[in-house]
Short mmCIF file of C-alpha atoms and ligand atoms in Angstrom, two decimals:
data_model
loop_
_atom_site.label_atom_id
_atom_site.label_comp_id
_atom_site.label_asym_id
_atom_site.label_seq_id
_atom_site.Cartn_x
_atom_site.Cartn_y
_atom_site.Cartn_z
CA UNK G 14 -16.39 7.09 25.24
CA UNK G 15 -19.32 6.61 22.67
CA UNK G 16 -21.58 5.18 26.12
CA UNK G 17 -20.29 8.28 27.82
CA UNK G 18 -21.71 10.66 24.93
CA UNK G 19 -24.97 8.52 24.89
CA UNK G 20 -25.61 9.04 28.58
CA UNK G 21 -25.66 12.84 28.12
CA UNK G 22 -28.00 12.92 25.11
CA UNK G 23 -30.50 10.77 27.57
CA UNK G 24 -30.34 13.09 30.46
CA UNK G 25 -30.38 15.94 28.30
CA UNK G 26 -33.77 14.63 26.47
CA UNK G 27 -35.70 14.51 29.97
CA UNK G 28 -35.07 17.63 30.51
CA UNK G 29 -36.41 19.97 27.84
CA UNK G 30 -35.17 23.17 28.65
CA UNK G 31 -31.71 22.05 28.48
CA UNK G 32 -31.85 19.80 25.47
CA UNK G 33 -32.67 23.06 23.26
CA UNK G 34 -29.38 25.07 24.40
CA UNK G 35 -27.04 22.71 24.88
CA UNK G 36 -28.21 21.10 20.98
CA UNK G 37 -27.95 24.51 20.08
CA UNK G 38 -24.78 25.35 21.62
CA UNK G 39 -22.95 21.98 20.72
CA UNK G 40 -21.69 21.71 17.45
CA UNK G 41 -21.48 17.99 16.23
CA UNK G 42 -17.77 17.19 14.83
CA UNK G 43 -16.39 14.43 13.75
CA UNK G 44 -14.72 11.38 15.87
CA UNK G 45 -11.05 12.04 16.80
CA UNK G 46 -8.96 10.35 14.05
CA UNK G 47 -11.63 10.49 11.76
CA UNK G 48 -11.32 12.27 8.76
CA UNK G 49 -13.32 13.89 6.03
CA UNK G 50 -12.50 13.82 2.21
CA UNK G 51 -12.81 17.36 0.57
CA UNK G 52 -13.42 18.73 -2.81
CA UNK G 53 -9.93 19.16 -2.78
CA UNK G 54 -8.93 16.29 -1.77
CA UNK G 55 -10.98 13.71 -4.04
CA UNK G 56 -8.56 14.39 -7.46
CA UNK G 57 -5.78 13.01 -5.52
CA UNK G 58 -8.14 9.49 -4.54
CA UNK G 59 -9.53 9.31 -7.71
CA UNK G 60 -5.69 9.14 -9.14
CA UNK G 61 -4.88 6.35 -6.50
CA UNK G 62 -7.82 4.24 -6.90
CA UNK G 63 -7.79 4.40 -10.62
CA UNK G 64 -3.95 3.39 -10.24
CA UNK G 65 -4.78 0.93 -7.98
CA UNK G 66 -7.71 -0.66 -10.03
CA UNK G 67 -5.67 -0.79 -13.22
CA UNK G 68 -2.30 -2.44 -11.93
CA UNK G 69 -4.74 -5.38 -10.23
CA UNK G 70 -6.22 -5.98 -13.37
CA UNK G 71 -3.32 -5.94 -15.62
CA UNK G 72 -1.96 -8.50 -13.23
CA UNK G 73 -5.15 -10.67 -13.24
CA UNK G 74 -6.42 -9.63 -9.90
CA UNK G 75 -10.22 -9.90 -9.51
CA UNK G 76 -12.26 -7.15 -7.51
CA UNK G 77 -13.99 -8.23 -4.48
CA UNK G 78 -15.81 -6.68 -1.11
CA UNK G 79 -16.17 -8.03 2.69
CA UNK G 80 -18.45 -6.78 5.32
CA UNK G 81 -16.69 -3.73 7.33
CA UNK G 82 -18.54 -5.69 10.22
CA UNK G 83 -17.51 -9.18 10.92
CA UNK G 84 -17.94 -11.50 14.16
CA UNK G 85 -14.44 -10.44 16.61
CA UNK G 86 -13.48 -14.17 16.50
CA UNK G 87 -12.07 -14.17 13.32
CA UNK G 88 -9.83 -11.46 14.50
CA UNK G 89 -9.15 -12.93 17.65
CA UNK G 90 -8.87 -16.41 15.36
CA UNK G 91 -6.52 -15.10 12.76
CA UNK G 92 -4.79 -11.85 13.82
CA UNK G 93 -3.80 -13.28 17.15
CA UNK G 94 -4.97 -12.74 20.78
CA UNK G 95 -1.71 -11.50 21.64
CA UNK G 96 -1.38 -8.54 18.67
CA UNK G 97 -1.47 -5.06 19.24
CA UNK G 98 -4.38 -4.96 17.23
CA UNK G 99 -6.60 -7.54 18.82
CA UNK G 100 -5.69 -6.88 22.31
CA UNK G 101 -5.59 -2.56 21.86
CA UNK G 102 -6.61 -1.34 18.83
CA UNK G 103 -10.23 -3.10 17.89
CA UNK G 104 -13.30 -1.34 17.75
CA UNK G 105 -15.34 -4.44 19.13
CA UNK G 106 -18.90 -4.36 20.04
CA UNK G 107 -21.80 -6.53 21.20
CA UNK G 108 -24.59 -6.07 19.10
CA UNK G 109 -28.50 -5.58 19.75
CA UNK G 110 -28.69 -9.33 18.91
CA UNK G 111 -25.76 -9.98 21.48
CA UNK G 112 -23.30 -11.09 19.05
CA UNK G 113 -19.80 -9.75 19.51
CA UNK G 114 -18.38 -8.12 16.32
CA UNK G 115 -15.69 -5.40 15.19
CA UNK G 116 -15.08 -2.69 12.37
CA UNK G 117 -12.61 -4.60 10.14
CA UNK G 118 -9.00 -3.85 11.84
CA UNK G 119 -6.93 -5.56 8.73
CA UNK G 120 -7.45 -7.04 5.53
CA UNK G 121 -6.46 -10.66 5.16
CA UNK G 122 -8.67 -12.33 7.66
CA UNK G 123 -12.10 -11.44 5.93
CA UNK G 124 -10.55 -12.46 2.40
CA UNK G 125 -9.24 -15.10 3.67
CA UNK G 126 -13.04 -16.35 5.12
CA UNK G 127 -14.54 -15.43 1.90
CA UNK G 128 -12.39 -17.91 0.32
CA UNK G 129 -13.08 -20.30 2.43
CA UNK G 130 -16.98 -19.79 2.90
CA UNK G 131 -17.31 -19.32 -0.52
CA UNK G 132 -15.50 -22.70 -1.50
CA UNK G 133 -12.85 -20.83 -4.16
CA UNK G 134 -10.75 -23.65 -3.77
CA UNK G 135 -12.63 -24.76 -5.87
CA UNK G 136 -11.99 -22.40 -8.44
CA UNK G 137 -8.51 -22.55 -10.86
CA UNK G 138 -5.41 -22.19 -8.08
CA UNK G 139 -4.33 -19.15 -7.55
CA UNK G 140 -7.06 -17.30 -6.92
CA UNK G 141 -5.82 -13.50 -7.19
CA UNK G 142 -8.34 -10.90 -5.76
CA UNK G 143 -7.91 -7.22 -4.47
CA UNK G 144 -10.42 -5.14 -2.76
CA UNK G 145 -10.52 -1.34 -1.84
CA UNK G 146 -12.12 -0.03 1.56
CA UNK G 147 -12.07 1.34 5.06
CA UNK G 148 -10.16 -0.55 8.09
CA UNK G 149 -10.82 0.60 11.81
CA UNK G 150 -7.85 1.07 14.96
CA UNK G 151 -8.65 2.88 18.33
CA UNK G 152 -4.92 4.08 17.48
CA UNK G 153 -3.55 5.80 21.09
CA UNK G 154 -4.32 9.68 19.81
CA UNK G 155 -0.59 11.17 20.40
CA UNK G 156 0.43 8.61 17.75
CA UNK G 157 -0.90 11.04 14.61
CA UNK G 158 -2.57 8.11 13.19
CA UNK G 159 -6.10 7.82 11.83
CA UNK G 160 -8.16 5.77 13.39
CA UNK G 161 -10.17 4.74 10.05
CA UNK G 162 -8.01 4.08 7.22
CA UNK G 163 -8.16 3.31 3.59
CA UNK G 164 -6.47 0.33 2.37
CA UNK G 165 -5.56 -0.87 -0.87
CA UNK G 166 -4.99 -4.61 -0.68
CA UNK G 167 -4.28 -7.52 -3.01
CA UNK G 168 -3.96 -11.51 -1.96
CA UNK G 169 -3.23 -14.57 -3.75
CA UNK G 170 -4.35 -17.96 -2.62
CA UNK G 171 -3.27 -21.41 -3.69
CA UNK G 172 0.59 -20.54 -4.93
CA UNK G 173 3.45 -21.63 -2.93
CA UNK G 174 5.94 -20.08 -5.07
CA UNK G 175 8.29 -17.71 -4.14
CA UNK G 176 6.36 -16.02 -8.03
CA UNK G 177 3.38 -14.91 -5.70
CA UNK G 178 5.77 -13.11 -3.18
CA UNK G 179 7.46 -11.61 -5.67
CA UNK G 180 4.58 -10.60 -8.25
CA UNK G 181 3.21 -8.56 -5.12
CA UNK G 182 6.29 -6.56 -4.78
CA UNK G 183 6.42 -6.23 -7.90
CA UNK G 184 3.11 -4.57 -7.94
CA UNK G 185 3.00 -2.56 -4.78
CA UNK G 186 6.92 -1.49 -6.29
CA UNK G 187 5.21 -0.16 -9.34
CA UNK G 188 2.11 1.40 -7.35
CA UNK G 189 4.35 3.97 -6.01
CA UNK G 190 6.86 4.50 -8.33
CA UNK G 191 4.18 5.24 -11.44
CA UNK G 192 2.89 7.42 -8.92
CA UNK G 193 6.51 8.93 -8.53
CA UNK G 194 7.06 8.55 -5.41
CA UNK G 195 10.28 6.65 -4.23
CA UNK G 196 10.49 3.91 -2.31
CA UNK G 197 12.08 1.35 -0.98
CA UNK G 198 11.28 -2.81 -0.45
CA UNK G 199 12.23 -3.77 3.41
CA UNK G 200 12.44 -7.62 3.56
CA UNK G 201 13.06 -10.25 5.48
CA UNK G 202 12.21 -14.08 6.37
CA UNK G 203 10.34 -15.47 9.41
CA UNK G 204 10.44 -18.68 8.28
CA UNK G 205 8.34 -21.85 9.75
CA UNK G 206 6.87 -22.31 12.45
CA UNK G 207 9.73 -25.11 12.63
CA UNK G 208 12.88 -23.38 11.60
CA UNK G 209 11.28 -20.38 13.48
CA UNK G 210 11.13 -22.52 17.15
CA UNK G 211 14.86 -22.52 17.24
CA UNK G 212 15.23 -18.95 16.68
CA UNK G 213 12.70 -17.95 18.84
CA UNK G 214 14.92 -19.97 21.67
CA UNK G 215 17.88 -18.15 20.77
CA UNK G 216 16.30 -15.14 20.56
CA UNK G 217 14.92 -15.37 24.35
CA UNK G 218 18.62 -16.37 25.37
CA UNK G 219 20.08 -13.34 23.95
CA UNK G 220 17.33 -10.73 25.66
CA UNK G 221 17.48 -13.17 28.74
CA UNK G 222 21.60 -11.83 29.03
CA UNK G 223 22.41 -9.63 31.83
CA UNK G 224 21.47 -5.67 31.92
CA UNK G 225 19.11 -6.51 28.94
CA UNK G 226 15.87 -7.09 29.85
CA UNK G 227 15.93 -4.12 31.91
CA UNK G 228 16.74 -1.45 29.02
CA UNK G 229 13.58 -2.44 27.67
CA UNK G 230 10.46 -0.64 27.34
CA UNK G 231 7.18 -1.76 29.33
CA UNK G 232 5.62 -3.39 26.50
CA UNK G 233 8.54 -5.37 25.74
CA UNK G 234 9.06 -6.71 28.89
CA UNK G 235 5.48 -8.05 28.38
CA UNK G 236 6.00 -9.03 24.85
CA UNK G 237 9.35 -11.06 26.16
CA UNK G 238 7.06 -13.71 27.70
CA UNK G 239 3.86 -13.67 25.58
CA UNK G 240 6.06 -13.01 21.94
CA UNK G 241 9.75 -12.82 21.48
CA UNK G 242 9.90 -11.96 17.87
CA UNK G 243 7.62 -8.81 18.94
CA UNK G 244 10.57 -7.39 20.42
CA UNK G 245 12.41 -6.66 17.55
CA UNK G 246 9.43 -4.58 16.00
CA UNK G 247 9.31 -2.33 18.98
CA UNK G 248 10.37 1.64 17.85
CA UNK G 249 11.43 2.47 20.69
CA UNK G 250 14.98 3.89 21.36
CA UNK G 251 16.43 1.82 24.33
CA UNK G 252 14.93 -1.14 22.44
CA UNK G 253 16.30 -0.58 19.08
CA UNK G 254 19.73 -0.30 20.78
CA UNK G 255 19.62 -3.47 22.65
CA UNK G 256 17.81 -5.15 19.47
CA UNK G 257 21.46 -3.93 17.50
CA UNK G 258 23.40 -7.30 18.34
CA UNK G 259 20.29 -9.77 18.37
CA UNK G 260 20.28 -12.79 16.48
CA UNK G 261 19.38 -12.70 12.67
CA UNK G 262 16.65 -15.22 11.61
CA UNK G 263 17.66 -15.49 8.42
CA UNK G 264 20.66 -17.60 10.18
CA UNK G 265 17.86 -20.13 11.27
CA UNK G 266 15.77 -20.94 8.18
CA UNK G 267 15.46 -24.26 7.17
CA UNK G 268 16.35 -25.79 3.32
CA UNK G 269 12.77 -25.02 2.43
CA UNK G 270 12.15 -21.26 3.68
CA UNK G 271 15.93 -20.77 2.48
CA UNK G 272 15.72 -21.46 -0.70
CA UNK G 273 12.45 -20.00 -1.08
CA UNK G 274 13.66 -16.71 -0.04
CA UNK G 275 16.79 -16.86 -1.97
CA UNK G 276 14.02 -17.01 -4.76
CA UNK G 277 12.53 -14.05 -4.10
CA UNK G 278 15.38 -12.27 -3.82
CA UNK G 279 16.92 -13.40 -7.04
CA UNK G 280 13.63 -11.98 -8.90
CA UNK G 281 13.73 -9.00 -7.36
CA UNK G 282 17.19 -8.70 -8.59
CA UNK G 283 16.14 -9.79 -11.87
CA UNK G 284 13.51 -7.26 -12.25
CA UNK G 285 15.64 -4.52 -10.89
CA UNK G 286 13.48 -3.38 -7.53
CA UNK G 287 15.65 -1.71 -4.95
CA UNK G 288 15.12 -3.99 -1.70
CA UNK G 289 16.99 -3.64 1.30
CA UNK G 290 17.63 -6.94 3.41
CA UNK G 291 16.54 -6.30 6.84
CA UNK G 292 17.03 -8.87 9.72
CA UNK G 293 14.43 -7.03 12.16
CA UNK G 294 11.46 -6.85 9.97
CA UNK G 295 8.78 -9.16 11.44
CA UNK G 296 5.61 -7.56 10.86
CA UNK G 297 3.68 -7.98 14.43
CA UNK G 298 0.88 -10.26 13.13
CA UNK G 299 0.71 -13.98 14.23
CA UNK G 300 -0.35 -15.32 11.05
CA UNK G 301 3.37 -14.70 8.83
CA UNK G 302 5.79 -17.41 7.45
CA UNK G 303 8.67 -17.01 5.04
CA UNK G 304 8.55 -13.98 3.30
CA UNK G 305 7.89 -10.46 5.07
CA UNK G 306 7.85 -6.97 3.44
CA UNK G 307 7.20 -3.25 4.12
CA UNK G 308 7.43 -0.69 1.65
CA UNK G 309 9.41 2.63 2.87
CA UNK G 310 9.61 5.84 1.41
CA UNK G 311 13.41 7.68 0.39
CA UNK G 312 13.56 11.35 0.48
CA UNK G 313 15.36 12.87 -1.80
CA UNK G 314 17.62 14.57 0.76
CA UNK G 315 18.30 11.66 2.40
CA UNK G 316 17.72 10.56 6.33
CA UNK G 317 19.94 9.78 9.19
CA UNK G 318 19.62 5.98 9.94
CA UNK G 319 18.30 6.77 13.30
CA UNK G 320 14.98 8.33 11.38
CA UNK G 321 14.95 5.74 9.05
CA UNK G 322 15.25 3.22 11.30
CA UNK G 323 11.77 5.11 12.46
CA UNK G 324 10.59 5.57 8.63
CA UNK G 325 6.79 5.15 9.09
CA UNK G 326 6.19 2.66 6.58
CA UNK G 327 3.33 3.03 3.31
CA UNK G 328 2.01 -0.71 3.35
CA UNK G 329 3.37 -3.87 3.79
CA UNK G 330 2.37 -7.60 3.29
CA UNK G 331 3.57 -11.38 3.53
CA UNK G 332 3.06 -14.88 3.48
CA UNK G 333 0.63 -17.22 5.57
CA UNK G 334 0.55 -20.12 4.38
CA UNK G 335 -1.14 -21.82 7.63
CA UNK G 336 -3.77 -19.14 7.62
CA UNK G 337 -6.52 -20.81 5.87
CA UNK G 338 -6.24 -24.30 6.93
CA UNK G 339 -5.97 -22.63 10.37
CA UNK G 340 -9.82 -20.80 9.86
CA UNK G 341 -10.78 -23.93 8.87
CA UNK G 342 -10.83 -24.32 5.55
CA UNK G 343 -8.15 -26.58 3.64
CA UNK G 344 -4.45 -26.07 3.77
CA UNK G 345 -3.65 -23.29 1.23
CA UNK G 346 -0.96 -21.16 0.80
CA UNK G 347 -1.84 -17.32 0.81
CA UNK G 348 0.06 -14.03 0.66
CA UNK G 349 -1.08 -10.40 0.51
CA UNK G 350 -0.58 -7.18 0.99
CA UNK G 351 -2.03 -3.79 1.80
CA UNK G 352 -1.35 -0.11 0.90
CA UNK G 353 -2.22 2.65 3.23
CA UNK G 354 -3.91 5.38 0.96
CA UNK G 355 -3.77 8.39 3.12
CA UNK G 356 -0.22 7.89 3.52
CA UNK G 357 0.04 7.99 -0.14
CA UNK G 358 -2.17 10.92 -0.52
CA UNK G 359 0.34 13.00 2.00
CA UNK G 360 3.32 11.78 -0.11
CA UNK G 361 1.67 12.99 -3.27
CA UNK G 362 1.25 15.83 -1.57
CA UNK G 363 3.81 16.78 -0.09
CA UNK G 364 5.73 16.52 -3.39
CA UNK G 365 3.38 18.31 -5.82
CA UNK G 366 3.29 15.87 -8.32
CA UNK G 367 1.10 17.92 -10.86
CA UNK G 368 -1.92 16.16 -11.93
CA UNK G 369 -3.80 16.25 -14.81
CA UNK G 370 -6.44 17.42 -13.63
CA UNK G 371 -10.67 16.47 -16.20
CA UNK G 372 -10.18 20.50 -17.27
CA UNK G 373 -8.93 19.96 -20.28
CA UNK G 374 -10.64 20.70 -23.79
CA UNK G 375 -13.71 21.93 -21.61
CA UNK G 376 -17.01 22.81 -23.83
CA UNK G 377 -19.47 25.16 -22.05
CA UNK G 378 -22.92 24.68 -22.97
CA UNK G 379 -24.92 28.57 -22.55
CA UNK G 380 -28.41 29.38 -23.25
CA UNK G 381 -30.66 32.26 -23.74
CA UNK G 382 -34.09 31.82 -23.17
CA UNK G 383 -36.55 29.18 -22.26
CA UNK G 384 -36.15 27.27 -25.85
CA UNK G 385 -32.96 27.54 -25.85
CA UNK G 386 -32.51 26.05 -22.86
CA UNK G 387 -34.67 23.34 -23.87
CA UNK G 388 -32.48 22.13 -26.62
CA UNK G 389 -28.86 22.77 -24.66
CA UNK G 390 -30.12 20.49 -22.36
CA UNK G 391 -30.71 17.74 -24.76
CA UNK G 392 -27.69 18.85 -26.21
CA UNK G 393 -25.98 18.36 -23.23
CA UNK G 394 -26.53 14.89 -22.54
CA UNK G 395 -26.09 13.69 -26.16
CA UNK G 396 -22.47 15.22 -25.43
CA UNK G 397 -21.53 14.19 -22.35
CA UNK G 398 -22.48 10.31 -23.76
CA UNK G 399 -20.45 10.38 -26.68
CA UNK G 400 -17.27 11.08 -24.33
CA UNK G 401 -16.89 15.19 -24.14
CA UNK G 402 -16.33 17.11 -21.28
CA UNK G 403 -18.69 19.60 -20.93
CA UNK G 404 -20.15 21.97 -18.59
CA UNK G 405 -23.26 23.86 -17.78
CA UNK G 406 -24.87 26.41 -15.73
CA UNK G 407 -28.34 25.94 -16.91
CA UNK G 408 -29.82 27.24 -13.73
CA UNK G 409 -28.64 30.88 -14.35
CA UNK G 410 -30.57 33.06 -17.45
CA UNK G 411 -27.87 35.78 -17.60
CA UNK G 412 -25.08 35.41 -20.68
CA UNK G 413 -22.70 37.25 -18.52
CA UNK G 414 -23.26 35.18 -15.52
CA UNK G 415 -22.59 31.53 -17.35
CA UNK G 416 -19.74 33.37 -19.24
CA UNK G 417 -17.96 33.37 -15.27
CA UNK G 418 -18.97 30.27 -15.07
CA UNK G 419 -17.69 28.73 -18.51
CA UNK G 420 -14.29 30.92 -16.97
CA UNK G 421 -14.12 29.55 -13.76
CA UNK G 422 -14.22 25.91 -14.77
CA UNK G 423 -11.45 27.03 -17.59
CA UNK G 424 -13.63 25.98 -20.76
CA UNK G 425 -11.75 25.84 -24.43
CA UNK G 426 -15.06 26.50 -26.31
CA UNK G 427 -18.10 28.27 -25.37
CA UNK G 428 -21.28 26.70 -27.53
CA UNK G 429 -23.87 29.86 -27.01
CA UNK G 430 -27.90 29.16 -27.96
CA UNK G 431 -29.72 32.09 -28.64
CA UNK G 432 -33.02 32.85 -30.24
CA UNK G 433 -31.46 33.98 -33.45
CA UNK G 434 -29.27 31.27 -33.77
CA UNK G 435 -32.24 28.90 -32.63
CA UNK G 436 -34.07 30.16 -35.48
CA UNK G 437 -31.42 30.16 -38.08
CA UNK G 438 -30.57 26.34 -36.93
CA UNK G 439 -27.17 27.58 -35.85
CA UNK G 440 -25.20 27.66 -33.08
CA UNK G 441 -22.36 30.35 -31.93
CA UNK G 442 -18.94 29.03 -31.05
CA UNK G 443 -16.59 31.11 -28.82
CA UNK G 444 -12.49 29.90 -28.19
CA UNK G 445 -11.64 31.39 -25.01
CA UNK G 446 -8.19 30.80 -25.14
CA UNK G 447 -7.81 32.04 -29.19
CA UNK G 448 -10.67 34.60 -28.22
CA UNK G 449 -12.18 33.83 -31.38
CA UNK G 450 -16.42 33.78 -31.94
CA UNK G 451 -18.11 32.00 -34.82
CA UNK G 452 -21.42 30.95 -36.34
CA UNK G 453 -21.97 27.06 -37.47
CA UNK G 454 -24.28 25.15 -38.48
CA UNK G 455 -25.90 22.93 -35.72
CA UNK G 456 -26.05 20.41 -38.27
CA UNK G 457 -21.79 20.51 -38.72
CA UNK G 458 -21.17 21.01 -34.74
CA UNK G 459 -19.79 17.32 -34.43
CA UNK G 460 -17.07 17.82 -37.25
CA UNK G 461 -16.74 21.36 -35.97
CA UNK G 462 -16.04 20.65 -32.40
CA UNK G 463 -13.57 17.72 -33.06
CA UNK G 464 -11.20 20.31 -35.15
CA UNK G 465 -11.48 23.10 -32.92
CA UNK G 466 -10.53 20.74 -30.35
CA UNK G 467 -8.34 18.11 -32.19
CA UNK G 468 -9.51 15.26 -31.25
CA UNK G 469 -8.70 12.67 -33.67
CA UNK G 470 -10.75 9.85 -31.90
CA UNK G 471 -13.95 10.95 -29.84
CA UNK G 472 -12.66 9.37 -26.73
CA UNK G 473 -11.59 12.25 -24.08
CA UNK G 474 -9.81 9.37 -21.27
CA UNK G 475 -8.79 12.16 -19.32
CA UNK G 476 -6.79 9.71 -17.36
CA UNK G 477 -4.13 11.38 -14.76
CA UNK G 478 -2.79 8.37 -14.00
CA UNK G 479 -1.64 7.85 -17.72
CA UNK G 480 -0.60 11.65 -17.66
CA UNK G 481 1.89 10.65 -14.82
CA UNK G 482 3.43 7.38 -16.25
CA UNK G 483 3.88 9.16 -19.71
CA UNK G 484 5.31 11.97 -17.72
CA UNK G 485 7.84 9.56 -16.34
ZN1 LIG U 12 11.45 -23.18 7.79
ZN1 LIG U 13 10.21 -1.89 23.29
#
C-alpha cells in the first residue's frame, strides 16, 4: 500500500500539469487505523497517564523508553515466527541501509533487550521498570482495531515468585478500578515447557477425534500442526464449541508450576481481587510459562456467556521466565504486562465518569493599556510559578472582550489592571461567581487571593486522578 501511494506521487511529479490538481484536489488524511488525539480527548489521557505514572511508582517501578524501531529479529526471536503478530500483523521494513526492522508490535521483547544490553543484571534483582508509548499491528481493517496503539506496560525481572505475578495484578486490578471501571482478572496456567509437552500431546489427541478437526476454522486447522495450544484462543464460534470439552492444562502442571499457581491464587484471595479461573486462557505469544492473565471488563447489566466468552479484553500479561536467557542474555525470570489505553479511554467514556477537570479556582489576568499590560504579564508568570491557575488573553485590548474570555474558561476571580489602578498601586478584583468587584492593594494581592480563594496551602494539585479515588 504505502509503495502503491509512492508510485503515484512520482508519476504525478513528471507531469506538472497534473501534480497541481490532483495535490489540490486530494486531501491528505490520516492512515486507516490511525488515530488522532483531540482537544477533547487529551483530559481523559492526561487522567490515565498520570494514573498510570503514580501506581508504578508507588510500587517501585522505574520509568524507562525503547526505540519504536528495532531490528525484526527480535520479534521474530522472541514473539515467535509462528504468532499472529510476527507472521500478520508487523509493520516490517528494510531500511535505506538494508537492515530489516519493524514499528514495535508488543512490549516485552525491547525491555527485555534493554535489560540485557544494558547489563541490569547487574543491578539489585528485581529490576521493576514500566514504560508508556505507541505499539504498531497491520490489524485486518473489519476487525475495529487500531492499528497504532498506546500501551501502558510494567515488567519485573529477576523474581521467580509467584509475589511478582501477583503484585502485577494487583496493580493493573487497581489501575482500573481507581479509575472506576469494573473488571475482572481471567487466569490461568501454561505451565513448563515440560509439564506443558504432555498436555500439548493430549491436547492434539482430543482435536485429532473424529468430526473435530473439520468444525474448525481455517486458521485452526493451520494452527493444529504449527501450535496446538493456539487453538483454544481462537474466537471463533464452531471453535469455541468444539474447544467446550478439551482438556484443562491446569490438570497437567507439574509440582513446581502447581504450587506456584496455587500461590498466586491464594494472594489474590488474600487481597480480595475478583479473578475468574479460566482453563482456555493462553495468551497466543510463544514466550509464556506458568502464570497467564487478561483483564476483562463487567457491565453493569450483565452479558450472556456467549458475549463474554467474546469480551474484548483491556490488557493482559504473564510470565517468561525463558525469555531472557533465550535473547541471550542470562537465565532470568521475567513477567509483565500491558494495558491498552484507548480501550480504557472508550470505557471511561462510555461511562461518564466526571472528571475534575484544571478549571477550578481560575484567576483571569486583564489589562488596559500598554503599561498595564506590561506588568500583568510579569504578573502572570510570577503566578503561574508559585502554583495558581491562571489565565490570560493578553493579545486582545478590549475589557469586554477578555471579560468573554475570563467567562469562557469559567474564572473565580477576575484581577483587572487599569491606568488608575496602575497609578494608585492597586489592583481591581472581580468574583464572578459572588459577582462581587473590589479595590486592593497590589502590595496585599497574595494574602488577598488565598482568602478569596481558600487556599490554605499555595499548592493548586488539581489532580483528577485524586478527585476520582476520593470520589470512590
Ligand atoms: Zn511445569
Ligand atoms: Zn478457530
Amino acid at each position: 500500500m504505502p509503495r502503491k501511494k509512492a508510485n503515484t506521487t512520482k508519476k504525478a511529479a513528471t507531469n506538472k500539469p497534473k501534480t497541481s490538481k490532483s495535490v489540490k484536489s486530494k486531501r491528505l488524511h490520516r492512515l486507516r487505523g490511525m488515530k488522532d488525539v483531540l482537544f477533547s480527548e487529551s483530559k481523559y489521557w492526561d487522567l490515565v497517564e498520570r494514573k498510570a505514572k503514580d501506581l508504578a511508582n508507588v510500587y517501585g517501578f522505574q520509568k524507562i523508553a525503547t526505540p519504536i524501531l528495532e531490528f525484526s529479529d527480535l520479534y521474530v526471536k522472541s514473539t515467535g515466527k509462528e504468532t499472529d503478530i510476527v507472521s500478520k500483523e508487523m509493520y516490517a521494513f528494510v531500511d535505506k541501509g538494508g537492515d530489516k526492522v519493524t514499528l514495535r508490535p508488543e512490549a516485552t521483547p525491547g525491555a527485555v533487550r534493554a535489560y540485557i544490553e544494558h547489563g541490569m543484571f547487574n543491578l539489585p534483582q528485581p529490576v521493576k521498570m514500566f514504560w508508556m508509548g505507541p505499539l504498531f499491528r497491520h490489524e485486518k481493517p473489519q476487525s475495529g482495531r487500531l492499528r497504532q496503539h498506546t500501551q501502558f506496560d510494567l515488567e519485573i525481572f529477576g523474581e521467580e515468585g509467584p509475589v511478582a505475578d501477583t503484585q502485577l495484578i494487583l496493580i493493573a486490578y487497581n489501575f482500573f478500578s481507581e479509575l472506576q471501571i469494573n473488571v475482572q482478572i481471567q487466569i490461568n496456567s501454561i505451565g513448563c515447557p515440560e509439564c506443558r509437552k504432555d498436555y500439548i500431546e493430549k491436547l492434539s489427541a482430543f482435536y485429532k477425534e473424529r468430526g473435530k478437526r473439520s468444525k474448525l476454522c481455517n486458521d485452526c486447522k493451520k494452527r493444529f500442526t504449527k501450535n496446538p495450544l493456539r487453538l483454544l484462543d481462537c474466537k471463533e464460534e464452531s471453535c469455541l464449541e468444539v474447544r467446550e470439552d478439551a482438556p484443562q492444562i491446569v490438570d497437567f502442571l507439574c509440582d513446581d508450576c502447581r504450587e506456584h499457581f496455587i500461590k498466586v491464587l491464594e494472594y489474590l484471595d488474600e487481597l480480595e481481587i475478583p479473578y475468574n479461573l479460566n482453563p482456555f486462557l493462553v495468551r497466543g505469544l510463544d514466550y509464556y510459562v506458568k502464570t497467564v492473565f487478561e483483564i476483562t471488563p463487567i457491565d453493569e447489566e450483565g452479558l450472556d456467556p456467549s458475549q463474554q466468552k467474546r469480551q474484548i479484553s483491556l490488557g493482559g500479561g504473564g510470565r517468561y521466565d525463558g525469555l531472557v536467557e533465550l535473547m541471550g542474555g542470562r537465565p532470568t525470570s521475567g513477567c509483565g504486562f500491558g494495558i491498552g489505553l484507548e480501550r480504557v479511554i472508550m470505557k471511561i467514556k462510555e461511562k461518564s465518569i466526571p472528571l475534575k477537570e484544571d478549571n477550578e479556582n481560575i484567576i483571569f489576568l486583564a489589562q488596559l493599556g500598554e503599561q498595564s499590560k506590561r506588568k500583568m504579564m510579569t504578573l502572570f508568570e510570577e503566578l503561574r510559578k508559585a502554583g495558581y491557575n491562571v489565565r490570560q488573553s493578553f493579545t486582545k485590548d478590549s475589557l469586554k472582550n477578555q471579560l468573554e474570555e475570563a467567562n469562557r474558561v469559567n474564572a473565580k476571580l477576575v484581577l483587572i489592571l487599569g491606568q488608575k489602578e496602575l497609578l494608585d498601586g492597586t489592583v481591581m478584583v472581580r468574583d464572578m461567581e459572588l459577582g462581587t468587584q473590589e479595590v486592593i492593594d497590589f502590595k496585599k494581592l497574595y494574602p488577598e487571593l488565598n482568602k478569596r480563594l481558600e487556599v490554605k496551602e499555595m499548592k493548586l494539585e488539581n489532580s483528577a486522578t485524586e478527585s476520582i479515588a476520593e470520589e470512590k
